[in-house]
């Protein structure tokens, strides 16, 4: 790690300012010694007024303190309060700054003071410039005082989408900026324009969406150079003339270590699914005459359809295995196992003389198994970054199993026995998969140090970020008159992450990352998912995976979702982008 001594400074609030005093002027009181540096920046924002949205500027003052008693604490004060808490953005800015600089941030404390003339919308949109200011304070770099920036910050250092870019450019112009940086992919935005016409005494009001080329808008109206930037490293070049060396991915994503771990599991599950399917098929054929098949339920047809689905999923698992897509193979085999188990449960149910007793016994059996596996997941030891991922995956499956078991009870109470049987089958198979993931980490070197305190802090941090991103995207989409199907499931993910955080903190962390990825993409893909976006997202995910490996961390979950995204490219570009971004998020988040 780099060793830094930070000198005290006086703040001159210009567009950017940084004045340093020599270390000899460090403050001392008794045995306490503190060195610090302060940087102030202007950040563009959007405020809601009686006349609509307008651009305003906020002053963000970042103080980095090093010395006695410093331990990585982050303090935030906003004047006045913003619509969204900025604590999460500040904490993530510090984390990303520490990762890029290689400085151990646990030896420093960080203070952020955000001041604005009026209450602003958001907070996450200042995350990128907060990161730039933090890096400048840590490194002692001068910042270009004619450059301003907007953009969220993501765990991997990429810059996330924002709203109100035209208004923010106007705000930048008001304080003398000549260059404006904004998130890559937002070069064209749409503004809703209201037109009022008087046609023979009848007032006609229409609204239409008008495209705005951001670069042309900035130059033609304000003489400002507007530049798209993909990540903090690109932005640093414009602000400071410095960049950090980045990892270029020239390696195969699925390495021999990954294959050694996943291939035997995929092979085992295919054999298991094949045996389960054959047993289910035989049982169904021998008992189907006892299964009712009349209006309005046609139970026999429903069960037969499930048997066919089990066979289809089994074949898909075999195809993926042949293509060496082992995670995708295990996913398909898992679905086949669920369907086959359901067919067995349903066939037994309709073939028994005492169906109520059968259900009671089955519920008890599944509950006992789910409880046993859940305890294993809760008590699993996490030592480093590999076991964090594997335990996280195991805990997620334990939580899902408990949830399906609870829903099975609800279906039983409603006398919806067939759905109850399916959910019992899902809960049982999901619980079986807990053991797969707990055993997975033994094949990799488990680097890094993760204890319960650190995990609890990180899990809460990313849950807060997911909540912020979801709220921010919802606000901006509403202002744009748009909607996104990606946001429809984010609320559920956030709810799950919150429910998991006490007993399943590792799972909560990764669920929050998924929610964060989808919330950001809801804005990025507002005008549709295109091939160039898919290609860029895939490249970014590959680079993030390569970066983790360069640090000695095997991002097994990220690789699994990267592989899964590959299988989705031909069927759904949007889904493929989601899982590539999720893979990127996971790999980028493993650097704490």
Coordinates of C-alpha atoms in Angstrom, one line a residue:
X1 CA 0.0 0.0 0.0
X2 CA 1.2 3.6 -0.6
X3 CA 2.1 5.6 2.4
X4 CA 0.8 9.1 2.5
X5 CA 1.1 12.0 4.8
X6 CA -1.6 14.6 4.2
X7 CA -0.9 18.2 5.0
X8 CA -3.3 20.8 6.4
X9 CA -5.0 23.1 3.9
X10 CA -7.1 26.3 3.6
X11 CA -10.1 26.2 1.3
X12 CA -10.7 28.7 -1.4
X13 CA -14.0 27.9 -3.0
X14 CA -13.4 28.4 -6.7
X15 CA -14.6 25.9 -9.3
X16 CA -12.0 23.7 -7.8
X17 CA -9.3 24.7 -5.3
X18 CA -6.6 23.0 -3.3
X19 CA -4.0 24.8 -1.1
X20 CA -1.5 22.8 0.9
X21 CA 0.5 23.7 4.0
X22 CA 3.7 21.8 4.7
X23 CA 3.5 18.7 7.1
X24 CA 5.3 20.6 9.8
X25 CA 2.1 22.6 10.4
X26 CA 0.2 19.5 11.3
X27 CA -2.0 20.0 14.3
X28 CA -0.8 18.4 17.5
X29 CA -2.4 18.2 20.9
X30 CA -0.7 15.9 23.4
X31 CA 0.1 12.7 21.5
X32 CA -2.5 13.4 18.8
X33 CA -1.2 14.2 15.3
X34 CA -3.5 14.9 12.3
X35 CA -2.6 15.7 8.7
X36 CA -5.3 16.7 6.3
X37 CA -6.1 18.0 2.8
X38 CA -9.3 19.6 1.6
X39 CA -10.7 19.9 -1.9
X40 CA -13.8 21.8 -2.9
X41 CA -15.6 21.2 -6.2
X42 CA -18.7 22.5 -7.9
X43 CA -21.2 19.8 -8.8
X44 CA -24.2 20.4 -11.1
X45 CA -27.6 19.4 -9.8
X46 CA -31.3 19.8 -10.6
X47 CA -33.8 21.6 -8.4
X48 CA -37.6 21.6 -8.7
X49 CA -39.2 25.1 -8.8
X50 CA -42.6 26.5 -9.5
X51 CA -41.5 27.0 -13.1
X52 CA -40.2 23.4 -13.4
X53 CA -36.8 21.8 -13.2
X54 CA -33.8 24.1 -13.3
X55 CA -30.0 23.6 -13.1
X56 CA -28.2 24.7 -9.9
X57 CA -24.7 24.2 -8.6
X58 CA -23.8 22.5 -5.3
X59 CA -20.4 23.0 -3.6
X60 CA -18.9 19.7 -2.3
X61 CA -16.0 20.0 0.1
X62 CA -14.0 16.9 0.7
X63 CA -11.6 16.7 3.5
X64 CA -9.3 13.7 3.8
X65 CA -7.7 13.3 7.3
X66 CA -4.8 11.0 8.2
X67 CA -3.3 10.5 11.6
X68 CA -4.1 9.4 15.2
X69 CA -7.5 7.7 15.5
X70 CA -8.4 7.6 11.8
X71 CA -10.1 4.4 10.8
X72 CA -11.9 4.8 7.5
X73 CA -14.9 6.7 8.8
X74 CA -17.0 8.7 6.4
X75 CA -19.0 11.7 7.5
X76 CA -21.6 13.6 5.4
X77 CA -23.4 16.9 6.0
X78 CA -25.9 18.4 3.5
X79 CA -27.2 21.9 3.6
X80 CA -30.1 21.9 3.0
X81 CA -31.2 18.3 3.0
X82 CA -31.3 16.6 -0.4
X83 CA -34.1 14.5 -1.7
X84 CA -32.0 11.4 -1.4
X85 CA -29.4 10.6 1.3
X86 CA -25.8 11.1 -0.1
X87 CA -24.1 9.0 2.6
X88 CA -24.1 6.0 0.3
X89 CA -22.6 7.9 -2.6
X90 CA -19.9 9.3 -0.4
X91 CA -19.0 5.9 1.1
X92 CA -18.8 4.3 -2.4
X93 CA -16.7 7.3 -3.6
X94 CA -14.2 6.6 -0.9
X95 CA -14.2 2.8 -1.6
X96 CA -13.6 3.3 -5.4
X97 CA -10.9 6.0 -4.7
X98 CA -9.1 3.6 -2.4
X99 CA -9.2 0.8 -5.0
X100 CA -7.9 3.0 -7.8
X101 CA -5.2 4.7 -5.8
X102 CA -4.1 1.6 -4.0
X103 CA -4.2 3.6 -0.7
X104 CA -5.4 1.8 2.4
X105 CA -8.5 4.0 3.3
X106 CA -8.7 2.4 6.7
X107 CA -5.9 4.8 7.7
X108 CA -7.9 7.9 6.9
X109 CA -11.2 9.6 7.8
X110 CA -13.3 11.4 5.1
X111 CA -15.6 14.4 5.5
X112 CA -18.0 15.6 2.8
X113 CA -20.0 18.8 3.1
X114 CA -22.5 19.5 0.4
X115 CA -24.0 23.0 0.1
X116 CA -26.6 24.2 -2.4
X117 CA -28.8 27.2 -2.7
X118 CA -32.0 25.1 -2.8
X119 CA -33.1 21.6 -2.2
X120 CA -32.0 19.4 -5.0
X121 CA -33.3 16.2 -6.7
X122 CA -31.0 13.3 -6.1
X123 CA -27.6 12.8 -4.6
X124 CA -26.3 9.7 -6.5
X125 CA -25.7 11.9 -9.6
X126 CA -22.8 13.6 -7.7
X127 CA -21.1 10.3 -6.9
X128 CA -18.6 10.4 -9.7
X129 CA -17.4 13.9 -9.0
X130 CA -17.2 13.1 -5.3
X131 CA -14.9 10.2 -6.3
X132 CA -12.7 12.5 -8.4
X133 CA -12.4 15.0 -5.5
X134 CA -11.5 12.2 -3.1
X135 CA -8.8 10.9 -5.4
X136 CA -7.4 14.4 -5.9
X137 CA -7.2 14.8 -2.1
X138 CA -5.5 11.5 -1.6
X139 CA -3.0 12.0 -4.4
X140 CA -2.4 15.7 -4.1
X141 CA -3.4 16.3 -7.7
X142 CA -4.5 19.7 -9.1
X143 CA -7.9 19.7 -10.8
X144 CA -8.9 21.6 -13.9
X145 CA -11.1 24.5 -12.7
X146 CA -13.0 24.7 -16.0
X147 CA -14.3 21.1 -16.0
X148 CA -17.6 20.0 -14.4
X149 CA -19.2 16.6 -14.3
X150 CA -22.3 14.6 -13.5
X151 CA -22.8 10.9 -13.1
X152 CA -23.4 8.2 -10.5
X153 CA -20.5 6.0 -9.3
X154 CA -20.7 2.2 -9.5
X155 CA -18.6 -0.2 -7.4
X156 CA -16.3 -1.0 -10.3
X157 CA -15.6 2.6 -11.0
X158 CA -17.9 3.0 -14.0
X159 CA -20.0 6.1 -14.2
X160 CA -23.8 5.5 -14.0
X161 CA -26.6 7.3 -15.8
X162 CA -28.3 10.5 -14.6
X163 CA -31.2 12.8 -15.5
X164 CA -31.4 16.5 -16.1
X165 CA -28.2 16.8 -18.2
X166 CA -29.4 19.8 -20.2
X167 CA -30.3 21.7 -17.0
X168 CA -26.9 20.7 -15.5
X169 CA -25.0 22.1 -18.5
X170 CA -26.7 25.4 -18.0
X171 CA -25.7 25.4 -14.3
X172 CA -22.1 24.6 -15.4
X173 CA -22.1 27.6 -17.7
X174 CA -23.3 29.9 -14.9
X175 CA -20.1 29.3 -13.0
X176 CA -17.7 29.5 -15.9
X177 CA -17.1 25.9 -16.9
X178 CA -15.9 25.2 -20.5
X179 CA -16.0 21.4 -20.4
X180 CA -18.8 19.1 -19.1
X181 CA -18.4 15.4 -18.6
X182 CA -21.4 13.1 -18.5
X183 CA -22.1 9.3 -18.6
X184 CA -21.2 7.4 -21.7
X185 CA -24.4 6.3 -23.6
X186 CA -26.4 9.4 -22.7
X187 CA -25.3 11.4 -25.8
X188 CA -28.9 11.7 -26.9
X189 CA -31.6 12.5 -24.5
X190 CA -35.3 13.3 -24.9
X191 CA -37.2 16.2 -23.6
X192 CA -41.0 16.4 -23.4
X193 CA -42.2 19.6 -25.1
X194 CA -45.7 21.0 -24.6
X195 CA -47.3 22.8 -27.5
X196 CA -50.4 24.9 -27.3
X197 CA -52.4 25.8 -30.4
X198 CA -55.6 27.8 -30.9
X199 CA -57.6 26.2 -33.7
X200 CA -60.8 28.1 -34.4
X201 CA -61.2 29.1 -30.8
X202 CA -60.4 25.6 -29.5
X203 CA -57.2 25.3 -27.4
X204 CA -55.3 22.2 -28.4
X205 CA -52.5 21.1 -26.0
X206 CA -50.1 18.4 -27.2
X207 CA -46.9 16.9 -25.8
X208 CA -44.1 15.2 -27.8
X209 CA -40.7 13.9 -27.1
X210 CA -37.9 15.8 -28.8
X211 CA -34.4 14.3 -29.1
X212 CA -31.5 16.5 -27.8
X213 CA -27.9 15.8 -28.9
X214 CA -26.1 16.7 -25.7
X215 CA -22.8 17.7 -27.3
X216 CA -24.4 19.9 -29.9
X217 CA -26.8 21.4 -27.3
X218 CA -23.9 22.3 -25.0
X219 CA -21.7 23.8 -27.7
X220 CA -24.4 25.7 -29.7
X221 CA -26.1 27.2 -26.6
X222 CA -23.2 27.7 -24.2
X223 CA -19.9 27.1 -26.0
X224 CA -19.2 24.2 -23.7
X225 CA -17.4 21.0 -24.8
X226 CA -19.6 18.1 -23.6
X227 CA -17.7 14.8 -23.4
X228 CA -19.0 11.3 -22.6
X229 CA -16.9 9.3 -20.1
X230 CA -17.4 5.6 -19.2
X231 CA -15.5 5.5 -16.0
X232 CA -13.5 7.4 -13.3
X233 CA -10.2 6.8 -15.1
X234 CA -11.4 8.6 -18.2
X235 CA -12.8 11.5 -16.2
X236 CA -9.5 11.8 -14.2
X237 CA -7.6 12.4 -17.5
X238 CA -9.8 15.5 -18.2
X239 CA -9.6 16.7 -14.6
X240 CA -6.0 16.1 -13.8
X241 CA -4.1 14.8 -16.8
X242 CA -3.4 11.6 -14.8
X243 CA -4.8 8.1 -15.2
X244 CA -4.3 4.8 -13.4
X245 CA -3.1 1.7 -15.2
X246 CA -6.1 -0.4 -16.1
X247 CA -6.4 -4.2 -16.7
X248 CA -7.1 -5.2 -20.2
X249 CA -8.9 -8.5 -20.5
X250 CA -7.1 -10.8 -23.0
X251 CA -7.8 -14.0 -21.1
X252 CA -10.5 -16.6 -21.4
X253 CA -13.3 -15.9 -18.9
X254 CA -13.8 -19.5 -18.0
X255 CA -10.3 -20.5 -16.7
X256 CA -9.2 -24.0 -15.9
X257 CA -9.8 -23.4 -12.2
X258 CA -13.4 -22.4 -12.9
X259 CA -13.9 -25.5 -15.2
X260 CA -12.3 -27.8 -12.7
X261 CA -14.9 -26.6 -10.1
X262 CA -18.0 -26.4 -12.3
X263 CA -17.7 -29.2 -14.7
X264 CA -18.0 -32.1 -12.2
X265 CA -21.0 -30.4 -10.6
X266 CA -22.7 -29.9 -14.0
X267 CA -22.0 -33.6 -14.8
X268 CA -23.4 -34.8 -11.5
X269 CA -26.5 -32.7 -11.8
X270 CA -27.2 -34.0 -15.3
X271 CA -27.0 -37.5 -14.1
X272 CA -29.2 -36.7 -11.1
X273 CA -31.7 -34.9 -13.3
X274 CA -31.7 -37.8 -15.8
X275 CA -32.4 -40.3 -13.1
X276 CA -35.1 -38.1 -11.5
X277 CA -36.8 -37.6 -14.9
X278 CA -36.9 -41.3 -15.6
X279 CA -38.4 -42.1 -12.2
X280 CA -41.0 -39.4 -12.6
X281 CA -41.9 -40.6 -16.0
X282 CA -42.4 -44.1 -14.9
X283 CA -44.4 -43.1 -11.8
X284 CA -46.7 -40.9 -13.9
X285 CA -47.3 -43.5 -16.5
X286 CA -48.3 -46.0 -13.8
X287 CA -50.6 -43.7 -11.9
X288 CA -52.0 -41.3 -14.5
X289 CA -55.4 -43.1 -14.6
X290 CA -55.9 -42.0 -11.0
X291 CA -55.3 -38.4 -11.8
X292 CA -58.4 -36.3 -12.6
X293 CA -58.5 -34.7 -16.0
X294 CA -61.8 -32.9 -16.4
X295 CA -63.0 -29.3 -16.5
X296 CA -61.9 -26.9 -15.1
X297 CA -58.5 -28.2 -13.8
X298 CA -57.3 -31.0 -16.1
X299 CA -54.7 -32.0 -13.4
X300 CA -53.4 -34.9 -15.6
X301 CA -52.6 -32.5 -18.4
X302 CA -50.9 -30.1 -16.1
X303 CA -48.6 -32.8 -14.6
X304 CA -47.8 -34.2 -18.1
X305 CA -46.8 -30.7 -19.2
X306 CA -44.5 -30.4 -16.3
X307 CA -42.9 -33.8 -17.2
X308 CA -42.3 -32.5 -20.7
X309 CA -40.8 -29.4 -19.3
X310 CA -38.5 -31.5 -17.2
X311 CA -37.3 -33.3 -20.3
X312 CA -36.8 -30.1 -22.3
X313 CA -34.7 -28.6 -19.4
X314 CA -32.7 -31.8 -19.2
X315 CA -31.8 -31.7 -22.9
X316 CA -30.9 -28.0 -22.6
X317 CA -28.6 -28.9 -19.7
X318 CA -26.9 -31.5 -21.8
X319 CA -26.5 -29.1 -24.7
X320 CA -24.9 -26.4 -22.5
X321 CA -22.6 -29.0 -21.0
X322 CA -21.3 -29.9 -24.5
X323 CA -20.7 -26.2 -25.2
X324 CA -18.7 -26.1 -21.9
X325 CA -21.3 -23.6 -20.4
X326 CA -21.3 -25.3 -17.1
X327 CA -23.2 -22.8 -15.0
X328 CA -25.9 -22.6 -17.6
X329 CA -26.0 -26.4 -17.6
X330 CA -26.4 -26.6 -13.8
X331 CA -29.3 -24.0 -14.0
X332 CA -31.1 -26.1 -16.6
X333 CA -30.5 -29.3 -14.7
X334 CA -31.8 -27.7 -11.6
X335 CA -35.1 -26.7 -13.3
X336 CA -35.4 -30.2 -14.6
X337 CA -35.0 -31.6 -11.1
X338 CA -37.7 -29.3 -9.7
X339 CA -40.2 -30.3 -12.4
X340 CA -39.5 -34.0 -12.1
X341 CA -39.8 -33.9 -8.3
X342 CA -43.1 -32.1 -8.7
X343 CA -44.4 -34.8 -11.0
X344 CA -43.4 -37.4 -8.4
X345 CA -45.1 -35.5 -5.6
X346 CA -48.3 -35.0 -7.6
X347 CA -48.4 -38.6 -8.9
X348 CA -48.0 -39.9 -5.3
X349 CA -50.6 -37.4 -4.0
X350 CA -53.3 -38.5 -6.5
X351 CA -52.5 -42.2 -6.0
X352 CA -52.7 -42.2 -2.2
X353 CA -55.8 -43.2 -0.2
X354 CA -55.2 -40.5 2.5
X355 CA -54.1 -37.4 0.7
X356 CA -54.3 -35.2 3.8
X357 CA -51.9 -37.5 5.6
X358 CA -49.6 -37.6 2.6
X359 CA -49.4 -33.8 2.5
X360 CA -48.7 -33.6 6.3
X361 CA -45.9 -36.1 6.0
X362 CA -44.4 -34.4 2.9
X363 CA -44.5 -30.9 4.5
X364 CA -42.7 -32.3 7.6
X365 CA -40.1 -34.0 5.4
X366 CA -39.4 -30.8 3.4
X367 CA -39.4 -28.5 6.4
X368 CA -36.9 -30.7 8.2
X369 CA -34.6 -30.7 5.2
X370 CA -34.9 -27.0 4.5
X371 CA -34.2 -26.2 8.1
X372 CA -31.1 -28.4 8.2
X373 CA -29.7 -26.8 5.0
X374 CA -30.5 -23.3 6.1
X375 CA -28.6 -23.8 9.3
X376 CA -25.6 -24.9 7.3
X377 CA -25.8 -21.7 5.2
X378 CA -26.2 -19.4 8.2
X379 CA -23.3 -20.9 10.0
X380 CA -21.0 -21.3 7.0
X381 CA -17.6 -19.7 7.6
X382 CA -16.4 -16.8 5.4
X383 CA -12.7 -16.3 5.3
X384 CA -12.0 -14.5 2.1
X385 CA -13.5 -13.3 -1.2
X386 CA -14.1 -16.7 -2.7
X387 CA -15.9 -18.2 0.3
X388 CA -17.9 -14.9 0.4
X389 CA -19.2 -15.6 -3.0
X390 CA -19.9 -19.2 -2.5
X391 CA -21.5 -18.7 0.9
X392 CA -23.5 -15.8 -0.6
X393 CA -24.9 -18.1 -3.3
X394 CA -25.7 -20.8 -0.7
X395 CA -27.4 -18.4 1.6
X396 CA -29.5 -17.1 -1.3
X397 CA -30.7 -20.6 -2.1
X398 CA -31.5 -21.2 1.6
X399 CA -33.5 -18.0 1.7
X400 CA -35.4 -18.9 -1.5
X401 CA -36.2 -22.3 -0.1
X402 CA -37.6 -20.9 3.1
X403 CA -39.7 -18.4 1.0
X404 CA -41.1 -21.1 -1.2
X405 CA -41.9 -23.3 1.8
X406 CA -43.8 -20.4 3.4
X407 CA -45.7 -19.9 0.1
X408 CA -46.5 -23.6 -0.1
X409 CA -48.2 -23.3 3.3
X410 CA -50.3 -20.4 2.0
X411 CA -51.3 -22.4 -1.0
X412 CA -52.2 -25.4 1.2
X413 CA -54.4 -23.1 3.3
X414 CA -56.2 -22.0 0.1
X415 CA -56.6 -25.7 -0.9
X416 CA -54.4 -25.0 -4.0
X417 CA -52.7 -28.3 -3.5
X418 CA -51.0 -28.6 -6.9
X419 CA -49.2 -25.2 -6.5
X420 CA -48.3 -26.2 -3.0
X421 CA -46.7 -29.4 -4.3
X422 CA -44.7 -27.5 -6.9
X423 CA -43.4 -25.0 -4.3
X424 CA -42.4 -27.9 -2.0
X425 CA -40.5 -29.5 -4.9
X426 CA -38.8 -26.2 -5.5
X427 CA -37.9 -25.7 -1.8
X428 CA -36.4 -29.2 -1.5
X429 CA -34.3 -28.9 -4.7
X430 CA -33.2 -25.3 -3.8
X431 CA -32.1 -26.6 -0.4
X432 CA -30.1 -29.4 -2.0
X433 CA -28.1 -26.7 -4.0
X434 CA -26.9 -25.1 -0.7
X435 CA -24.4 -27.9 -0.3
X436 CA -23.1 -27.5 -3.9
X437 CA -22.1 -23.9 -3.3
X438 CA -20.7 -24.5 0.2
X439 CA -18.3 -27.1 -1.2
X440 CA -17.3 -25.0 -4.2
X441 CA -14.9 -22.6 -2.5
X442 CA -12.5 -25.4 -1.5
X443 CA -11.2 -25.6 -5.1
X444 CA -10.0 -21.9 -5.0
X445 CA -7.5 -20.0 -3.0
X446 CA -9.5 -17.9 -0.6
X447 CA -7.7 -14.5 -0.5
X448 CA -8.7 -11.4 1.4
X449 CA -10.0 -11.0 4.9
X450 CA -13.7 -10.9 5.6
X451 CA -15.2 -11.0 9.1
X452 CA -18.7 -10.5 10.3
X453 CA -18.3 -6.8 11.1
X454 CA -16.9 -6.0 7.7
X455 CA -19.5 -8.1 5.9
X456 CA -22.3 -6.4 7.9
X457 CA -21.0 -3.0 7.0
X458 CA -20.6 -3.8 3.3
X459 CA -24.0 -5.4 3.1
X460 CA -25.7 -2.4 4.6
X461 CA -23.7 -0.1 2.4
X462 CA -24.8 -1.7 -0.8
X463 CA -28.4 -2.1 0.3
X464 CA -28.5 1.7 0.9
X465 CA -26.9 2.3 -2.5
X466 CA -29.5 0.0 -4.2
X467 CA -32.4 1.9 -2.4
X468 CA -30.9 5.3 -3.6
X469 CA -30.4 4.1 -7.2
X470 CA -34.0 2.7 -7.3
X471 CA -35.5 5.9 -5.9
X472 CA -33.3 8.1 -8.2
X473 CA -34.2 6.2 -11.3
X474 CA -37.9 6.2 -10.5
X475 CA -37.8 10.0 -10.0
X476 CA -35.9 10.6 -13.3
X477 CA -38.1 8.3 -15.3
X478 CA -41.2 9.9 -14.0
X479 CA -39.8 13.3 -14.9
X480 CA -39.1 12.0 -18.4
X481 CA -42.5 10.5 -18.8
X482 CA -41.0 7.0 -19.2
X483 CA -41.1 3.7 -17.5
X484 CA -38.9 0.6 -17.3
X485 CA -39.8 -3.1 -16.8
X486 CA -36.4 -3.4 -15.1
X487 CA -37.6 -1.4 -12.1
X488 CA -40.6 -3.6 -11.6
X489 CA -38.5 -6.3 -9.9
X490 CA -36.1 -4.0 -8.1
X491 CA -38.5 -3.3 -5.2
X492 CA -38.7 -7.1 -4.6
X493 CA -34.9 -7.5 -4.7
X494 CA -34.5 -4.7 -2.2
X495 CA -37.1 -6.2 0.0
X496 CA -35.3 -9.6 -0.1
X497 CA -32.0 -8.0 0.6
X498 CA -33.4 -6.2 3.6
X499 CA -35.0 -9.4 4.9
X500 CA -31.8 -11.4 4.4
X501 CA -29.4 -9.0 5.9
X502 CA -29.4 -10.2 9.5
X503 CA -29.3 -14.0 9.0
X504 CA -28.0 -14.2 5.4
X505 CA -25.7 -11.1 5.0
X506 CA -23.6 -12.5 2.2
X507 CA -26.7 -13.2 0.1
X508 CA -28.0 -9.7 0.9
X509 CA -24.9 -8.2 -0.5
X510 CA -25.2 -9.9 -3.9
X511 CA -29.0 -9.3 -4.1
X512 CA -28.4 -5.6 -3.5
X513 CA -25.8 -5.6 -6.3
X514 CA -28.4 -7.1 -8.6
X515 CA -30.9 -4.5 -7.6
X516 CA -28.3 -1.8 -8.1
X517 CA -27.4 -3.1 -11.6
X518 CA -31.0 -3.2 -12.7
X519 CA -31.9 0.2 -11.2
X520 CA -29.0 1.9 -13.1
X521 CA -29.8 0.0 -16.4
X522 CA -33.4 1.2 -16.1
X523 CA -32.1 4.7 -17.1
X524 CA -29.4 3.5 -19.4
X525 CA -31.8 1.4 -21.5
X526 CA -34.7 3.8 -21.6
X527 CA -34.4 4.1 -25.4
X528 CA -33.9 0.4 -25.9
X529 CA -31.2 -2.3 -25.7
X530 CA -28.9 -2.2 -28.7
X531 CA -26.1 -4.4 -29.9
X532 CA -23.4 -1.8 -29.3
X533 CA -24.6 -1.5 -25.7
X534 CA -24.4 -5.2 -25.3
X535 CA -20.9 -5.3 -26.7
X536 CA -19.7 -2.5 -24.4
X537 CA -21.3 -4.1 -21.3
X538 CA -19.7 -7.4 -22.1
X539 CA -16.3 -5.9 -22.5
X540 CA -16.6 -4.0 -19.2
X541 CA -17.6 -7.2 -17.4
X542 CA -14.7 -9.1 -18.9
X543 CA -12.3 -6.3 -17.8
X544 CA -13.7 -6.3 -14.3
X545 CA -13.3 -10.1 -14.0
X546 CA -9.7 -9.8 -15.3
X547 CA -9.0 -7.0 -12.8
X548 CA -10.2 -9.2 -9.9
X549 CA -8.0 -12.0 -11.0
X550 CA -5.0 -9.7 -11.2
X551 CA -5.6 -9.1 -7.5
X552 CA -5.6 -12.8 -6.8
X553 CA -9.4 -13.0 -6.4
X554 CA -11.3 -15.6 -8.4
X555 CA -14.7 -14.0 -9.1
X556 CA -16.6 -17.2 -9.5
X557 CA -20.0 -15.7 -9.2
X558 CA -19.2 -13.0 -11.8
X559 CA -17.8 -15.6 -14.2
X560 CA -21.0 -17.7 -13.7
X561 CA -23.3 -14.8 -14.6
X562 CA -21.0 -13.8 -17.5
X563 CA -21.4 -17.3 -18.9
X564 CA -25.1 -17.2 -18.3
X565 CA -25.4 -13.9 -20.1
X566 CA -23.7 -15.4 -23.1
X567 CA -26.5 -17.9 -23.5
X568 CA -29.1 -15.0 -23.5
X569 CA -27.5 -12.9 -26.3
X570 CA -29.6 -14.4 -29.1
X571 CA -32.9 -14.6 -27.1
X572 CA -32.9 -11.3 -25.2
X573 CA -30.3 -8.5 -25.5
X574 CA -31.8 -6.8 -22.5
X575 CA -31.5 -9.8 -20.2
X576 CA -27.9 -10.4 -21.5
X577 CA -27.0 -6.8 -20.7
X578 CA -28.5 -7.2 -17.2
X579 CA -26.4 -10.3 -16.4
X580 CA -23.2 -8.9 -17.9
X581 CA -23.7 -5.7 -15.8
X582 CA -24.4 -7.9 -12.7
X583 CA -21.2 -9.8 -13.4
X584 CA -19.3 -6.6 -13.6
X585 CA -20.8 -5.3 -10.4
X586 CA -19.9 -8.5 -8.5
X587 CA -16.3 -8.5 -9.8
X588 CA -16.0 -4.8 -9.0
X589 CA -17.4 -5.1 -5.5
X590 CA -14.8 -7.8 -4.4
X591 CA -12.1 -5.2 -3.7
X592 CA -13.2 -4.0 -0.2

